[in-house]
Amino acid sequence: MKKTEITEKQALSKLMALCARSEHSSGDMLQKMRLWGLDEAAQARIMERLVSGKFIDDERFTRAFVNDKIKYNQWGRRKIEQVLWAKGVEQSIQRKILDSIDENEYLAVLKPLLKSKERSVTGRNEFERQMKLIRFAVSRGFSMEQINRCLEV
């Protein structure tokens, strides 16, 4: 299948429509433009238009993304950081927003998550069950300190 060329105007129009529907990071948009085969100069011009028109705002995107991932996906900070890095969000923006989240918010998500998971975890002894719960929580992006606080009786 031959890839059809997309013009700069078409790309801008598509990206504006996409950004009007939902939040996206600048990294997401750059990735799309690279896939479409746009040259770097065109990418820079389009990004400038998207940012100046407030279609893209990495800080706004990060706030919404972090809020959704904590509330709905029940992710911890580590996992969120990894995905934001993959989406090309600057470290300074990540840190600013993630540092503004209260530790208790993570714990409020982790406690019921572990309580729910605990019912389905099996093991030969209590140590094995605890290790499975810890592995589960780590895979969700929570720190050992947070996990230990939630598992203490």
CSV table of C-alpha atoms in Angstrom, one decimal:
chain,number,residue,atom,x,y,z
A,1,MET,CA,0.0,0.0,0.0
A,2,LYS,CA,1.5,3.3,-1.1
A,3,LYS,CA,1.5,6.1,1.5
A,4,THR,CA,-0.2,9.2,0.2
A,5,GLU,CA,1.6,12.5,0.8
A,6,ILE,CA,-0.1,14.9,3.2
A,7,THR,CA,0.4,18.6,2.7
A,8,GLU,CA,1.3,21.0,5.5
A,9,LYS,CA,-2.2,22.6,5.4
A,10,GLN,CA,-3.9,19.2,5.6
A,11,ALA,CA,-1.7,18.1,8.5
A,12,LEU,CA,-2.4,21.4,10.4
A,13,SER,CA,-6.1,20.9,9.8
A,14,LYS,CA,-6.1,17.3,11.0
A,15,LEU,CA,-4.1,18.1,14.1
A,16,MET,CA,-6.3,21.1,15.0
A,17,ALA,CA,-9.4,18.9,14.8
A,18,LEU,CA,-7.7,16.1,16.8
A,19,CYS,CA,-6.6,18.6,19.5
A,20,ALA,CA,-10.1,20.2,19.6
A,21,ARG,CA,-11.5,16.8,20.6
A,22,SER,CA,-9.1,15.8,23.3
A,23,GLU,CA,-5.8,16.8,25.0
A,24,HIS,CA,-2.6,15.7,23.4
A,25,SER,CA,1.1,16.3,24.1
A,26,SER,CA,3.4,18.0,21.7
A,27,GLY,CA,5.4,14.8,21.5
A,28,ASP,CA,2.2,13.0,20.3
A,29,MET,CA,1.8,15.6,17.5
A,30,LEU,CA,5.4,15.4,16.5
A,31,GLN,CA,5.2,11.7,16.3
A,32,LYS,CA,2.1,11.9,14.0
A,33,MET,CA,3.8,14.4,11.7
A,34,ARG,CA,6.9,12.2,11.5
A,35,LEU,CA,4.7,9.2,10.5
A,36,TRP,CA,3.1,11.4,7.8
A,37,GLY,CA,6.5,12.2,6.4
A,38,LEU,CA,6.5,15.9,7.0
A,39,ASP,CA,9.8,17.7,6.9
A,40,GLU,CA,11.2,19.2,10.1
A,41,ALA,CA,10.6,22.8,9.0
A,42,ALA,CA,6.9,22.1,8.3
A,43,GLN,CA,6.7,20.3,11.7
A,44,ALA,CA,8.1,23.3,13.5
A,45,ARG,CA,5.7,25.7,11.7
A,46,ILE,CA,2.7,23.5,12.5
A,47,MET,CA,3.8,23.1,16.2
A,48,GLU,CA,4.2,26.9,16.5
A,49,ARG,CA,0.6,27.4,15.2
A,50,LEU,CA,-0.8,24.7,17.5
A,51,VAL,CA,0.9,26.1,20.6
A,52,SER,CA,0.2,29.7,19.8
A,53,GLY,CA,-3.5,28.8,19.1
A,54,LYS,CA,-3.6,26.9,22.5
A,55,PHE,CA,-4.5,23.7,20.7
A,56,ILE,CA,-1.5,22.1,22.5
A,57,ASP,CA,-0.4,23.0,26.0
A,58,ASP,CA,1.9,20.3,27.6
A,59,GLU,CA,1.2,21.6,31.1
A,60,ARG,CA,-2.6,21.4,30.6
A,61,PHE,CA,-2.2,18.0,29.0
A,62,THR,CA,-0.1,16.7,31.8
A,63,ARG,CA,-2.5,17.9,34.5
A,64,ALA,CA,-5.4,16.1,32.8
A,65,PHE,CA,-3.4,13.0,32.1
A,66,VAL,CA,-2.1,12.7,35.6
A,67,ASN,CA,-5.6,13.3,37.1
A,68,ASP,CA,-7.1,10.6,34.9
A,69,LYS,CA,-4.4,8.0,35.4
A,70,ILE,CA,-4.6,8.3,39.2
A,71,LYS,CA,-8.4,8.5,39.4
A,72,TYR,CA,-9.5,6.0,36.7
A,73,ASN,CA,-6.5,3.8,36.0
A,74,GLN,CA,-5.2,3.7,39.6
A,75,TRP,CA,-1.6,4.3,38.6
A,76,GLY,CA,1.2,5.4,40.8
A,77,ARG,CA,3.8,8.2,40.1
A,78,ARG,CA,6.4,5.9,38.6
A,79,LYS,CA,4.2,4.5,35.9
A,80,ILE,CA,2.8,8.0,35.1
A,81,GLU,CA,6.3,9.3,34.8
A,82,GLN,CA,7.3,6.6,32.3
A,83,VAL,CA,4.3,7.2,30.1
A,84,LEU,CA,4.8,11.0,30.1
A,85,TRP,CA,8.5,10.5,29.2
A,86,ALA,CA,7.4,8.3,26.3
A,87,LYS,CA,4.9,11.0,25.2
A,88,GLY,CA,7.7,13.6,25.1
A,89,VAL,CA,6.6,15.8,28.0
A,90,GLU,CA,9.5,17.8,29.5
A,91,GLN,CA,10.8,16.7,32.8
A,92,SER,CA,10.3,20.1,34.4
A,93,ILE,CA,6.6,20.0,33.5
A,94,GLN,CA,6.2,16.4,34.8
A,95,ARG,CA,8.0,17.2,38.1
A,96,LYS,CA,6.0,20.4,38.7
A,97,ILE,CA,2.6,18.7,38.3
A,98,LEU,CA,3.5,15.4,40.0
A,99,ASP,CA,5.1,17.2,43.0
A,100,SER,CA,1.8,19.1,43.5
A,101,ILE,CA,-0.1,15.9,44.2
A,102,ASP,CA,-0.5,15.0,47.8
A,103,GLU,CA,1.0,11.7,49.0
A,104,ASN,CA,-2.4,10.9,50.6
A,105,GLU,CA,-4.0,10.9,47.1
A,106,TYR,CA,-1.8,8.0,46.0
A,107,LEU,CA,-2.5,6.2,49.3
A,108,ALA,CA,-6.2,6.7,48.9
A,109,VAL,CA,-6.0,4.9,45.5
A,110,LEU,CA,-3.5,2.2,46.6
A,111,LYS,CA,-5.3,1.0,49.8
A,112,PRO,CA,-8.5,-0.1,48.1
A,113,LEU,CA,-6.6,-1.5,45.1
A,114,LEU,CA,-4.5,-3.7,47.4
A,115,LYS,CA,-7.5,-4.7,49.5
A,116,SER,CA,-9.3,-5.8,46.3
A,117,LYS,CA,-6.3,-7.6,44.9
A,118,GLU,CA,-5.7,-9.4,48.2
A,119,ARG,CA,-8.9,-11.4,47.8
A,120,SER,CA,-7.6,-13.0,44.6
A,121,VAL,CA,-4.0,-13.5,45.6
A,122,THR,CA,-3.0,-17.1,46.5
A,123,GLY,CA,0.2,-18.4,47.9
A,124,ARG,CA,1.7,-21.2,50.0
A,125,ASN,CA,2.2,-18.8,52.9
A,126,GLU,CA,1.7,-15.2,54.0
A,127,PHE,CA,5.1,-14.1,52.8
A,128,GLU,CA,4.4,-15.3,49.3
A,129,ARG,CA,1.0,-13.6,49.3
A,130,GLN,CA,2.6,-10.3,50.4
A,131,MET,CA,5.3,-10.5,47.7
A,132,LYS,CA,2.7,-11.0,45.1
A,133,LEU,CA,0.8,-7.9,46.4
A,134,ILE,CA,4.0,-5.9,46.4
A,135,ARG,CA,4.8,-6.9,42.8
A,136,PHE,CA,1.3,-6.0,41.7
A,137,ALA,CA,1.6,-2.5,43.4
A,138,VAL,CA,5.0,-1.9,41.9
A,139,SER,CA,3.7,-2.8,38.4
A,140,ARG,CA,1.1,-0.1,38.9
A,141,GLY,CA,3.8,2.5,39.6
A,142,PHE,CA,3.7,2.9,43.4
A,143,SER,CA,6.8,3.3,45.5
A,144,MET,CA,7.9,0.7,48.1
A,145,GLU,CA,7.3,3.3,50.8
A,146,GLN,CA,3.7,3.8,49.8
A,147,ILE,CA,3.2,0.0,49.4
A,148,ASN,CA,4.7,-0.6,52.9
A,149,ARG,CA,2.4,2.1,54.4
A,150,CYS,CA,-0.7,0.4,52.9
A,151,LEU,CA,0.3,-3.1,53.8
A,152,GLU,CA,1.1,-2.4,57.5
A,153,VAL,CA,-1.5,-3.8,59.8
